mmCIF file of C-alpha atoms in Angstrom:
data_model
loop_
_atom_site.group_PDB
_atom_site.id
_atom_site.type_symbol
_atom_site.label_atom_id
_atom_site.label_comp_id
_atom_site.label_asym_id
_atom_site.label_seq_id
_atom_site.Cartn_x
_atom_site.Cartn_y
_atom_site.Cartn_z
ATOM 1 C CA MET A 179 133.319 59.437 161.200
ATOM 2 C CA GLU A 180 130.499 58.810 158.774
ATOM 3 C CA GLY A 181 131.004 58.657 155.020
ATOM 4 C CA ALA A 182 131.252 62.009 153.297
ATOM 5 C CA THR A 183 128.687 63.444 150.918
ATOM 6 C CA ALA A 184 129.944 63.235 147.354
ATOM 7 C CA MET A 185 131.093 66.436 145.673
ATOM 8 C CA TYR A 186 132.288 66.385 142.101
ATOM 9 C CA LYS A 187 136.041 66.407 141.641
ATOM 10 C CA ARG A 188 138.540 68.506 139.728
ATOM 11 C CA LYS A 189 142.168 68.005 138.781
ATOM 12 C CA LEU A 190 145.088 70.176 139.827
ATOM 13 C CA ARG A 191 147.454 68.692 137.293
ATOM 14 C CA ASP A 192 147.470 65.052 138.534
ATOM 15 C CA LEU A 193 146.020 65.788 141.974
ATOM 16 C CA GLU A 194 142.297 65.035 142.288
ATOM 17 C CA VAL A 195 140.433 67.246 144.762
ATOM 18 C CA SER A 196 136.890 68.337 145.544
ATOM 19 C CA ALA A 197 135.675 71.179 143.317
ATOM 20 C CA ILE A 198 135.716 73.502 146.340
ATOM 21 C CA GLY A 199 138.300 73.277 149.105
ATOM 22 C CA TYR A 200 138.517 74.724 152.597
ATOM 23 C CA GLY A 201 140.998 77.436 153.554
ATOM 24 C CA CYS A 202 141.753 76.780 157.229
ATOM 25 C CA MET A 203 143.758 79.919 158.106
ATOM 26 C CA GLY A 204 140.844 81.714 159.781
ATOM 27 C CA LEU A 205 140.557 78.950 162.357
ATOM 28 C CA SER A 206 143.828 80.170 163.866
ATOM 29 C CA MET A 207 144.323 83.795 162.797
ATOM 30 C CA GLY A 208 143.538 86.622 160.415
ATOM 31 C CA TYR A 209 139.911 87.640 160.917
ATOM 32 C CA GLY A 210 139.381 88.438 164.571
ATOM 33 C CA ALA A 211 138.477 86.001 167.325
ATOM 34 C CA VAL A 212 139.143 82.350 166.506
ATOM 35 C CA PRO A 213 136.888 79.453 167.499
ATOM 36 C CA GLU A 214 137.607 77.043 170.320
ATOM 37 C CA ARG A 215 139.869 74.206 169.203
ATOM 38 C CA ARG A 216 137.151 71.573 169.530
ATOM 39 C CA ASP A 217 134.830 73.693 167.396
ATOM 40 C CA ALA A 218 137.539 74.265 164.792
ATOM 41 C CA ILE A 219 138.114 70.508 164.524
ATOM 42 C CA ARG A 220 134.361 69.999 164.173
ATOM 43 C CA MET A 221 134.275 72.546 161.341
ATOM 44 C CA ILE A 222 137.015 70.751 159.435
ATOM 45 C CA ASN A 223 135.201 67.450 159.942
ATOM 46 C CA GLU A 224 131.918 69.067 158.878
ATOM 47 C CA ALA A 225 133.554 70.274 155.670
ATOM 48 C CA TYR A 226 134.661 66.713 154.950
ATOM 49 C CA GLU A 227 131.179 65.362 155.664
ATOM 50 C CA LEU A 228 129.844 67.863 153.127
ATOM 51 C CA GLY A 229 132.166 66.531 150.436
ATOM 52 C CA CYS A 230 135.302 68.666 150.810
ATOM 53 C CA THR A 231 138.518 66.675 150.363
ATOM 54 C CA PHE A 232 140.961 69.579 149.907
ATOM 55 C CA PHE A 233 142.283 71.420 152.969
ATOM 56 C CA ASP A 234 144.709 74.341 152.926
ATOM 57 C CA THR A 235 147.052 75.528 155.677
ATOM 58 C CA ALA A 236 150.551 77.032 156.044
ATOM 59 C CA GLU A 237 153.452 76.950 158.469
ATOM 60 C CA ILE A 238 153.000 80.643 159.343
ATOM 61 C CA TYR A 239 149.296 80.393 160.185
ATOM 62 C CA GLY A 240 149.237 80.687 163.943
ATOM 63 C CA MET A 241 153.001 80.017 164.047
ATOM 64 C CA GLY A 242 152.453 76.369 163.167
ATOM 65 C CA SER A 243 149.333 75.855 165.276
ATOM 66 C CA ASN A 244 147.073 75.762 162.221
ATOM 67 C CA GLU A 245 149.030 72.874 160.731
ATOM 68 C CA GLU A 246 148.715 71.050 164.064
ATOM 69 C CA LEU A 247 144.972 71.709 164.098
ATOM 70 C CA VAL A 248 144.456 70.535 160.527
ATOM 71 C CA GLY A 249 146.608 67.475 161.107
ATOM 72 C CA GLU A 250 144.678 66.475 164.224
ATOM 73 C CA ALA A 251 141.306 66.957 162.558
ATOM 74 C CA LEU A 252 142.197 64.996 159.419
ATOM 75 C CA ARG A 253 144.248 62.190 160.964
ATOM 76 C CA PRO A 254 141.355 59.660 161.022
ATOM 77 C CA ILE A 255 140.659 60.292 157.316
ATOM 78 C CA ARG A 256 144.161 61.127 156.100
ATOM 79 C CA ASP A 257 144.035 58.848 153.065
ATOM 80 C CA GLN A 258 140.711 60.304 151.904
ATOM 81 C CA VAL A 259 141.865 63.933 151.774
ATOM 82 C CA VAL A 260 144.423 66.199 150.122
ATOM 83 C CA ILE A 261 146.453 68.510 152.379
ATOM 84 C CA ALA A 262 148.186 71.627 151.075
ATOM 85 C CA THR A 263 150.602 73.684 153.133
ATOM 86 C CA LYS A 264 153.171 76.390 152.408
ATOM 87 C CA ILE A 265 156.691 77.582 153.138
ATOM 88 C CA MET A 266 157.663 81.258 153.421
ATOM 89 C CA TYR A 267 161.329 80.793 152.587
ATOM 90 C CA GLU A 268 164.030 83.430 153.028
ATOM 91 C CA LYS A 269 167.457 82.276 151.892
ATOM 92 C CA SER A 270 169.877 82.481 154.828
ATOM 93 C CA ASP A 271 173.562 83.308 154.724
ATOM 94 C CA GLU A 272 174.355 79.645 155.364
ATOM 95 C CA ALA A 273 172.564 78.593 152.167
ATOM 96 C CA SER A 274 175.564 79.363 149.974
ATOM 97 C CA SER A 275 174.670 76.601 147.538
ATOM 98 C CA THR A 276 171.496 75.081 146.163
ATOM 99 C CA GLU A 277 172.227 71.872 148.070
ATOM 100 C CA LYS A 278 172.416 73.782 151.357
ATOM 101 C CA MET A 279 169.185 75.559 150.477
ATOM 102 C CA LEU A 280 167.596 72.168 149.831
ATOM 103 C CA GLN A 281 168.796 71.036 153.257
ATOM 104 C CA GLN A 282 167.129 74.051 154.886
ATOM 105 C CA ILE A 283 163.859 73.582 152.999
ATOM 106 C CA ARG A 284 163.893 69.850 153.791
ATOM 107 C CA GLY A 285 164.107 70.746 157.468
ATOM 108 C CA ARG A 286 161.090 73.015 157.138
ATOM 109 C CA VAL A 287 159.152 70.285 155.329
ATOM 110 C CA ASP A 288 160.011 67.829 158.085
ATOM 111 C CA ALA A 289 158.724 70.305 160.686
ATOM 112 C CA SER A 290 155.444 70.691 158.782
ATOM 113 C CA LEU A 291 155.131 66.910 158.438
ATOM 114 C CA LYS A 292 155.548 66.544 162.191
ATOM 115 C CA ARG A 293 152.931 69.220 162.966
ATOM 116 C CA LEU A 294 150.519 67.701 160.455
ATOM 117 C CA GLY A 295 151.172 64.188 161.758
ATOM 118 C CA THR A 296 151.545 62.754 158.273
ATOM 119 C CA ASP A 297 154.220 61.123 156.126
ATOM 120 C CA ARG A 298 153.689 63.288 153.039
ATOM 121 C CA ILE A 299 152.386 66.676 151.985
ATOM 122 C CA ASP A 300 150.150 66.413 148.938
ATOM 123 C CA LEU A 301 150.729 69.971 147.722
ATOM 124 C CA TYR A 302 153.567 72.196 148.984
ATOM 125 C CA TYR A 303 153.518 75.859 147.967
ATOM 126 C CA GLN A 304 156.164 78.537 148.026
ATOM 127 C CA HIS A 305 153.986 80.940 150.016
ATOM 128 C CA ARG A 306 155.234 83.972 148.111
ATOM 129 C CA VAL A 307 157.795 83.992 145.332
ATOM 130 C CA ASN A 308 160.950 85.476 146.826
ATOM 131 C CA LYS A 309 162.333 87.929 144.265
ATOM 132 C CA ASN A 310 165.870 87.436 145.647
ATOM 133 C CA ILE A 311 165.964 83.688 144.963
ATOM 134 C CA PRO A 312 165.887 82.356 141.376
ATOM 135 C CA VAL A 313 162.681 80.373 140.927
ATOM 136 C CA GLU A 314 164.738 77.687 139.211
ATOM 137 C CA GLU A 315 166.574 76.981 142.485
ATOM 138 C CA ILE A 316 163.319 76.578 144.416
ATOM 139 C CA ALA A 317 161.919 74.395 141.627
ATOM 140 C CA TYR A 318 164.993 72.134 141.804
ATOM 141 C CA CYS A 319 164.583 71.746 145.569
ATOM 142 C CA MET A 320 160.908 70.908 145.168
ATOM 143 C CA GLY A 321 161.778 68.307 142.547
ATOM 144 C CA GLU A 322 164.180 66.635 144.972
ATOM 145 C CA LEU A 323 161.533 66.605 147.718
ATOM 146 C CA ILE A 324 159.100 64.992 145.281
ATOM 147 C CA LYS A 325 161.696 62.297 144.487
ATOM 148 C CA GLU A 326 162.078 61.699 148.235
ATOM 149 C CA GLY A 327 158.310 61.307 148.636
ATOM 150 C CA LYS A 328 158.060 64.065 151.249
ATOM 151 C CA ILE A 329 155.784 66.075 148.942
ATOM 152 C CA LEU A 330 153.663 64.845 146.039
ATOM 153 C CA GLY A 331 153.439 68.119 144.126
ATOM 154 C CA TRP A 332 154.338 71.776 144.456
ATOM 155 C CA GLY A 333 153.087 75.231 143.664
ATOM 156 C CA GLN A 334 153.675 78.959 143.856
ATOM 157 C CA SER A 335 151.573 81.778 145.286
ATOM 158 C CA GLN A 336 151.020 85.175 143.654
ATOM 159 C CA ALA A 337 153.484 84.245 140.898
ATOM 160 C CA THR A 338 153.859 86.066 137.592
ATOM 161 C CA GLU A 339 153.609 84.377 134.206
ATOM 162 C CA ASP A 340 157.392 84.527 133.791
ATOM 163 C CA GLU A 341 158.006 82.985 137.221
ATOM 164 C CA ILE A 342 155.546 80.199 136.476
ATOM 165 C CA ARG A 343 157.121 79.337 133.127
ATOM 166 C CA ARG A 344 160.679 79.364 134.454
ATOM 167 C CA ALA A 345 159.833 77.219 137.503
ATOM 168 C CA HIS A 346 157.645 74.810 135.539
ATOM 169 C CA ALA A 347 160.490 74.137 133.097
ATOM 170 C CA VAL A 348 162.576 72.744 135.973
ATOM 171 C CA THR A 349 159.927 70.880 138.004
ATOM 172 C CA PRO A 350 156.346 70.848 136.660
ATOM 173 C CA LEU A 351 153.991 72.840 138.880
ATOM 174 C CA THR A 352 150.850 71.251 140.283
ATOM 175 C CA ALA A 353 149.008 74.478 141.119
ATOM 176 C CA ILE A 354 149.232 78.233 141.481
ATOM 177 C CA GLN A 355 147.484 79.695 144.527
ATOM 178 C CA SER A 356 146.723 83.393 144.184
ATOM 179 C CA GLU A 357 144.053 85.885 145.130
ATOM 180 C CA TYR A 358 141.150 85.714 142.694
ATOM 181 C CA SER A 359 137.522 86.703 142.929
ATOM 182 C CA ILE A 360 134.895 88.767 141.147
ATOM 183 C CA MET A 361 136.546 91.742 142.878
ATOM 184 C CA GLU A 362 140.159 90.862 141.973
ATOM 185 C CA ARG A 363 140.611 89.619 138.407
ATOM 186 C CA MET A 364 144.178 90.676 137.540
ATOM 187 C CA PHE A 365 145.339 87.094 136.965
ATOM 188 C CA GLU A 366 142.849 86.561 134.142
ATOM 189 C CA ARG A 367 145.185 88.480 131.836
ATOM 190 C CA ASP A 368 148.125 86.093 131.767
ATOM 191 C CA VAL A 369 148.444 83.732 134.764
ATOM 192 C CA ILE A 370 145.212 81.759 134.341
ATOM 193 C CA PRO A 371 145.758 81.361 130.561
ATOM 194 C CA THR A 372 149.321 80.194 131.291
ATOM 195 C CA CYS A 373 148.015 77.628 133.776
ATOM 196 C CA GLU A 374 145.579 76.380 131.155
ATOM 197 C CA GLU A 375 148.347 76.109 128.551
ATOM 198 C CA LEU A 376 150.716 74.227 130.859
ATOM 199 C CA GLY A 377 148.155 71.998 132.586
ATOM 200 C CA ILE A 378 148.586 73.645 135.997
ATOM 201 C CA GLY A 379 145.707 74.001 138.468
ATOM 202 C CA PHE A 380 144.665 77.408 139.773
ATOM 203 C CA VAL A 381 143.582 77.739 143.408
ATOM 204 C CA PRO A 382 141.988 81.090 144.333
ATOM 205 C CA PHE A 383 142.428 82.281 147.887
ATOM 206 C CA SER A 384 140.006 84.921 149.173
ATOM 207 C CA PRO A 385 137.489 83.827 146.492
ATOM 208 C CA LEU A 386 134.796 85.711 148.411
ATOM 209 C CA ALA A 387 136.991 88.807 148.810
ATOM 210 C CA SER A 388 137.575 88.158 152.525
ATOM 211 C CA GLY A 389 133.822 87.817 153.058
ATOM 212 C CA PHE A 390 132.742 90.953 151.218
ATOM 213 C CA LEU A 391 130.933 88.943 148.535
ATOM 214 C CA SER A 392 128.780 87.212 151.144
ATOM 215 C CA GLY A 393 126.671 90.369 151.208
ATOM 216 C CA LYS A 394 126.479 90.090 154.994
ATOM 217 C CA ILE A 395 128.863 92.945 155.794
ATOM 218 C CA GLN A 396 127.121 96.270 156.239
ATOM 219 C CA ALA A 397 128.495 99.787 155.745
ATOM 220 C CA ASP A 398 128.620 100.285 159.508
ATOM 221 C CA THR A 399 130.178 96.900 160.396
ATOM 222 C CA GLU A 400 133.174 97.422 162.686
ATOM 223 C CA PHE A 401 136.315 95.298 162.570
ATOM 224 C CA VAL A 402 138.493 95.103 165.679
ATOM 225 C CA GLY A 403 141.591 93.381 166.974
ATOM 226 C CA VAL A 404 143.631 91.099 164.729
ATOM 227 C CA ASP A 405 141.303 91.358 161.749
ATOM 228 C CA ALA A 406 142.889 91.972 158.339
ATOM 229 C CA ARG A 407 139.740 93.733 157.151
ATOM 230 C CA ARG A 408 140.787 96.723 159.259
ATOM 231 C CA VAL A 409 143.471 97.467 156.648
ATOM 232 C CA ILE A 410 142.028 95.956 153.439
ATOM 233 C CA THR A 411 140.884 98.989 151.466
ATOM 234 C CA ARG A 412 137.763 97.398 149.986
ATOM 235 C CA PHE A 413 136.404 97.343 153.548
ATOM 236 C CA SER A 414 136.644 101.084 154.126
ATOM 237 C CA LYS A 415 133.166 102.505 154.702
ATOM 238 C CA GLU A 416 133.251 104.570 151.529
ATOM 239 C CA ASN A 417 134.322 101.566 149.407
ATOM 240 C CA ARG A 418 131.686 99.317 150.954
ATOM 241 C CA LEU A 419 129.078 101.811 149.805
ATOM 242 C CA ALA A 420 130.710 102.330 146.398
ATOM 243 C CA ASN A 421 130.752 98.560 145.715
ATOM 244 C CA GLN A 422 127.034 98.113 146.380
ATOM 245 C CA PRO A 423 126.223 97.726 142.630
ATOM 246 C CA LEU A 424 128.295 94.522 142.621
ATOM 247 C CA LEU A 425 126.363 93.119 145.566
ATOM 248 C CA ASP A 426 123.094 94.124 143.894
ATOM 249 C CA LEU A 427 124.109 92.122 140.816
ATOM 250 C CA LEU A 428 124.977 89.045 142.866
ATOM 251 C CA THR A 429 121.784 89.334 144.898
ATOM 252 C CA ARG A 430 119.709 89.478 141.730
ATOM 253 C CA PHE A 431 121.225 86.282 140.337
ATOM 254 C CA ALA A 432 121.071 84.622 143.744
ATOM 255 C CA ALA A 433 117.300 85.111 143.767
ATOM 256 C CA LEU A 434 117.094 83.703 140.233
ATOM 257 C CA LYS A 435 119.054 80.564 141.166
ATOM 258 C CA ASN A 436 117.642 80.088 144.696
ATOM 259 C CA ALA A 437 121.165 80.603 146.008
ATOM 260 C CA THR A 438 123.157 83.186 147.966
ATOM 261 C CA PRO A 439 125.471 85.950 146.689
ATOM 262 C CA ALA A 440 128.471 83.969 147.948
ATOM 263 C CA GLN A 441 127.334 80.880 146.049
ATOM 264 C CA ILE A 442 126.867 82.866 142.844
ATOM 265 C CA SER A 443 130.387 84.277 143.255
ATOM 266 C CA LEU A 444 131.839 80.766 143.569
ATOM 267 C CA ALA A 445 129.635 79.315 140.811
ATOM 268 C CA TRP A 446 130.835 82.078 138.457
ATOM 269 C CA MET A 447 134.413 81.056 139.198
ATOM 270 C CA LEU A 448 133.766 77.341 138.771
ATOM 271 C CA HIS A 449 132.040 77.986 135.431
ATOM 272 C CA LYS A 450 135.022 79.913 134.088
ATOM 273 C CA LYS A 451 137.579 77.091 133.949
ATOM 274 C CA ASP A 452 137.524 73.442 135.015
ATOM 275 C CA PHE A 453 140.978 73.633 136.618
ATOM 276 C CA ILE A 454 139.985 76.378 139.069
ATOM 277 C CA VAL A 455 139.424 75.170 142.652
ATOM 278 C CA PRO A 456 138.550 77.943 145.144
ATOM 279 C CA ILE A 457 139.334 77.556 148.845
ATOM 280 C CA PRO A 458 136.907 79.762 150.801
ATOM 281 C CA GLY A 459 137.491 79.846 154.532
ATOM 282 C CA SER A 460 134.970 80.230 157.313
ATOM 283 C CA ARG A 461 134.690 80.050 161.105
ATOM 284 C CA ASN A 462 130.950 79.384 161.013
ATOM 285 C CA PHE A 463 129.158 76.078 160.406
ATOM 286 C CA GLU A 464 126.404 77.666 158.325
ATOM 287 C CA ARG A 465 128.905 79.503 156.116
ATOM 288 C CA ILE A 466 130.863 76.298 155.506
ATOM 289 C CA GLN A 467 127.671 74.602 154.361
ATOM 290 C CA GLU A 468 126.790 77.608 152.200
ATOM 291 C CA ASN A 469 130.211 77.811 150.568
ATOM 292 C CA LEU A 470 130.540 74.127 149.784
ATOM 293 C CA GLY A 471 126.948 74.113 148.557
ATOM 294 C CA ALA A 472 128.043 76.384 145.714
ATOM 295 C CA ALA A 473 129.242 73.242 143.930
ATOM 296 C CA ASP A 474 125.554 72.426 143.355
ATOM 297 C CA VAL A 475 124.787 75.843 141.823
ATOM 298 C CA GLU A 476 125.312 75.536 138.094
ATOM 299 C CA LEU A 477 125.200 78.600 135.887
ATOM 300 C CA THR A 478 124.134 78.222 132.284
ATOM 301 C CA ASP A 479 126.350 79.742 129.607
ATOM 302 C CA ASP A 480 123.744 82.452 129.116
ATOM 303 C CA GLU A 481 123.612 83.270 132.847
ATOM 304 C CA TYR A 482 127.393 83.350 133.034
ATOM 305 C CA ASN A 483 127.593 85.685 130.039
ATOM 306 C CA GLN A 484 124.959 87.949 131.556
ATOM 307 C CA ILE A 485 127.024 88.233 134.730
ATOM 308 C CA GLU A 486 130.186 88.951 132.730
ATOM 309 C CA ASN A 487 128.426 91.660 130.731
ATOM 310 C CA GLU A 488 127.116 93.315 133.889
ATOM 311 C CA LEU A 489 130.500 93.081 135.624
ATOM 312 C CA ALA A 490 132.087 94.955 132.715
ATOM 313 C CA LYS A 491 129.936 97.965 133.637
ATOM 314 C CA ILE A 492 130.838 97.948 137.343
ATOM 315 C CA GLU A 493 133.896 99.670 138.770
ATOM 316 C CA ILE A 494 135.473 97.925 141.750
ATOM 317 C CA HIS A 495 136.661 100.132 144.586
ATOM 318 C CA GLY A 496 139.529 99.089 146.878
ATOM 319 C CA ASN A 497 141.608 95.924 146.931
ATOM 320 C CA ARG A 498 143.655 93.620 149.184
ATOM 321 C CA THR A 499 147.456 93.775 149.219
ATOM 322 C CA ASP A 500 150.168 92.154 151.320
ATOM 323 C CA GLU A 501 151.563 95.628 151.973
ATOM 324 C CA ASP A 502 148.261 96.830 153.446
ATOM 325 C CA ILE A 503 147.865 93.724 155.589
ATOM 326 C CA ALA A 504 151.355 94.297 157.012
ATOM 327 C CA LYS A 505 150.036 97.610 158.390
ATOM 328 C CA LEU A 506 147.782 95.678 160.776
ATOM 329 C CA ARG A 507 150.725 95.228 163.138
ATOM 330 C CA ASP A 508 150.900 98.990 163.612
ATOM 331 C CA LEU A 509 147.294 99.080 164.836
ATOM 332 C CA LEU A 510 147.734 96.480 167.557
#
């Protein structure tokens, strides 16, 4: 594999990554038909060639097949990249003590390591904070796994400020991965400021609002099969029409900067804080190039402020929730 194009780096606590990462879930599930395996591997390699060194997966993506895919694609360049994966942990009846819980989580880590074909996971997230398990117990387990060298750092997903502070006090967090985009800004109130205060990275998933901010989805676009956009409310026909003012704003700035609406969306995010590292996903070579190219689109302070002022006047219609996505099963 040829040497990668340089992209500027950012820090997630002590973990250095490319300013934009690659969310690999869509290569195995989530948004309709998935690419052939050889094409998916090529896309991951293409992302690396374009300067991406940060790749995100999870044990539940494709029931482990996404980890296997990512591991196979990155094996030749393992020491040049950062791999993040996740555990969706439900405490079982057998985990009557924290030590037994650690034993269970260690087993899950070992399974992910085997699928990824690596000896360590750079960043290991709790995929969703389980409200029935004290975050301090999970944080302790993660600290032990760090001591063992199985993981290098850990994080939470969709965590609250209180959950972040309590977990961080036990084992310092490397990053928080949560939904964040121009269309979903709830974490600006307390989570992102808390990350800044504590030196924790923030990794937005769905930074392009599941593709809505690309501007390539029309009011009459149909979603079929196993495609989460069938149940994400911002993709209802009426909400697609109602959110047109947002796309008009992005299109206007895209023309000004010789960029695309998606690139403006990512550039806006990168301008906001230097510890924010979005992980857009794509199943298309051109979109991967477009998304990673956003690192070269630099907004001035004045341009950023203009966008912020215009956004304050725009009402966003619809959202994306785990509860809605769970409804997809009922449609299949």
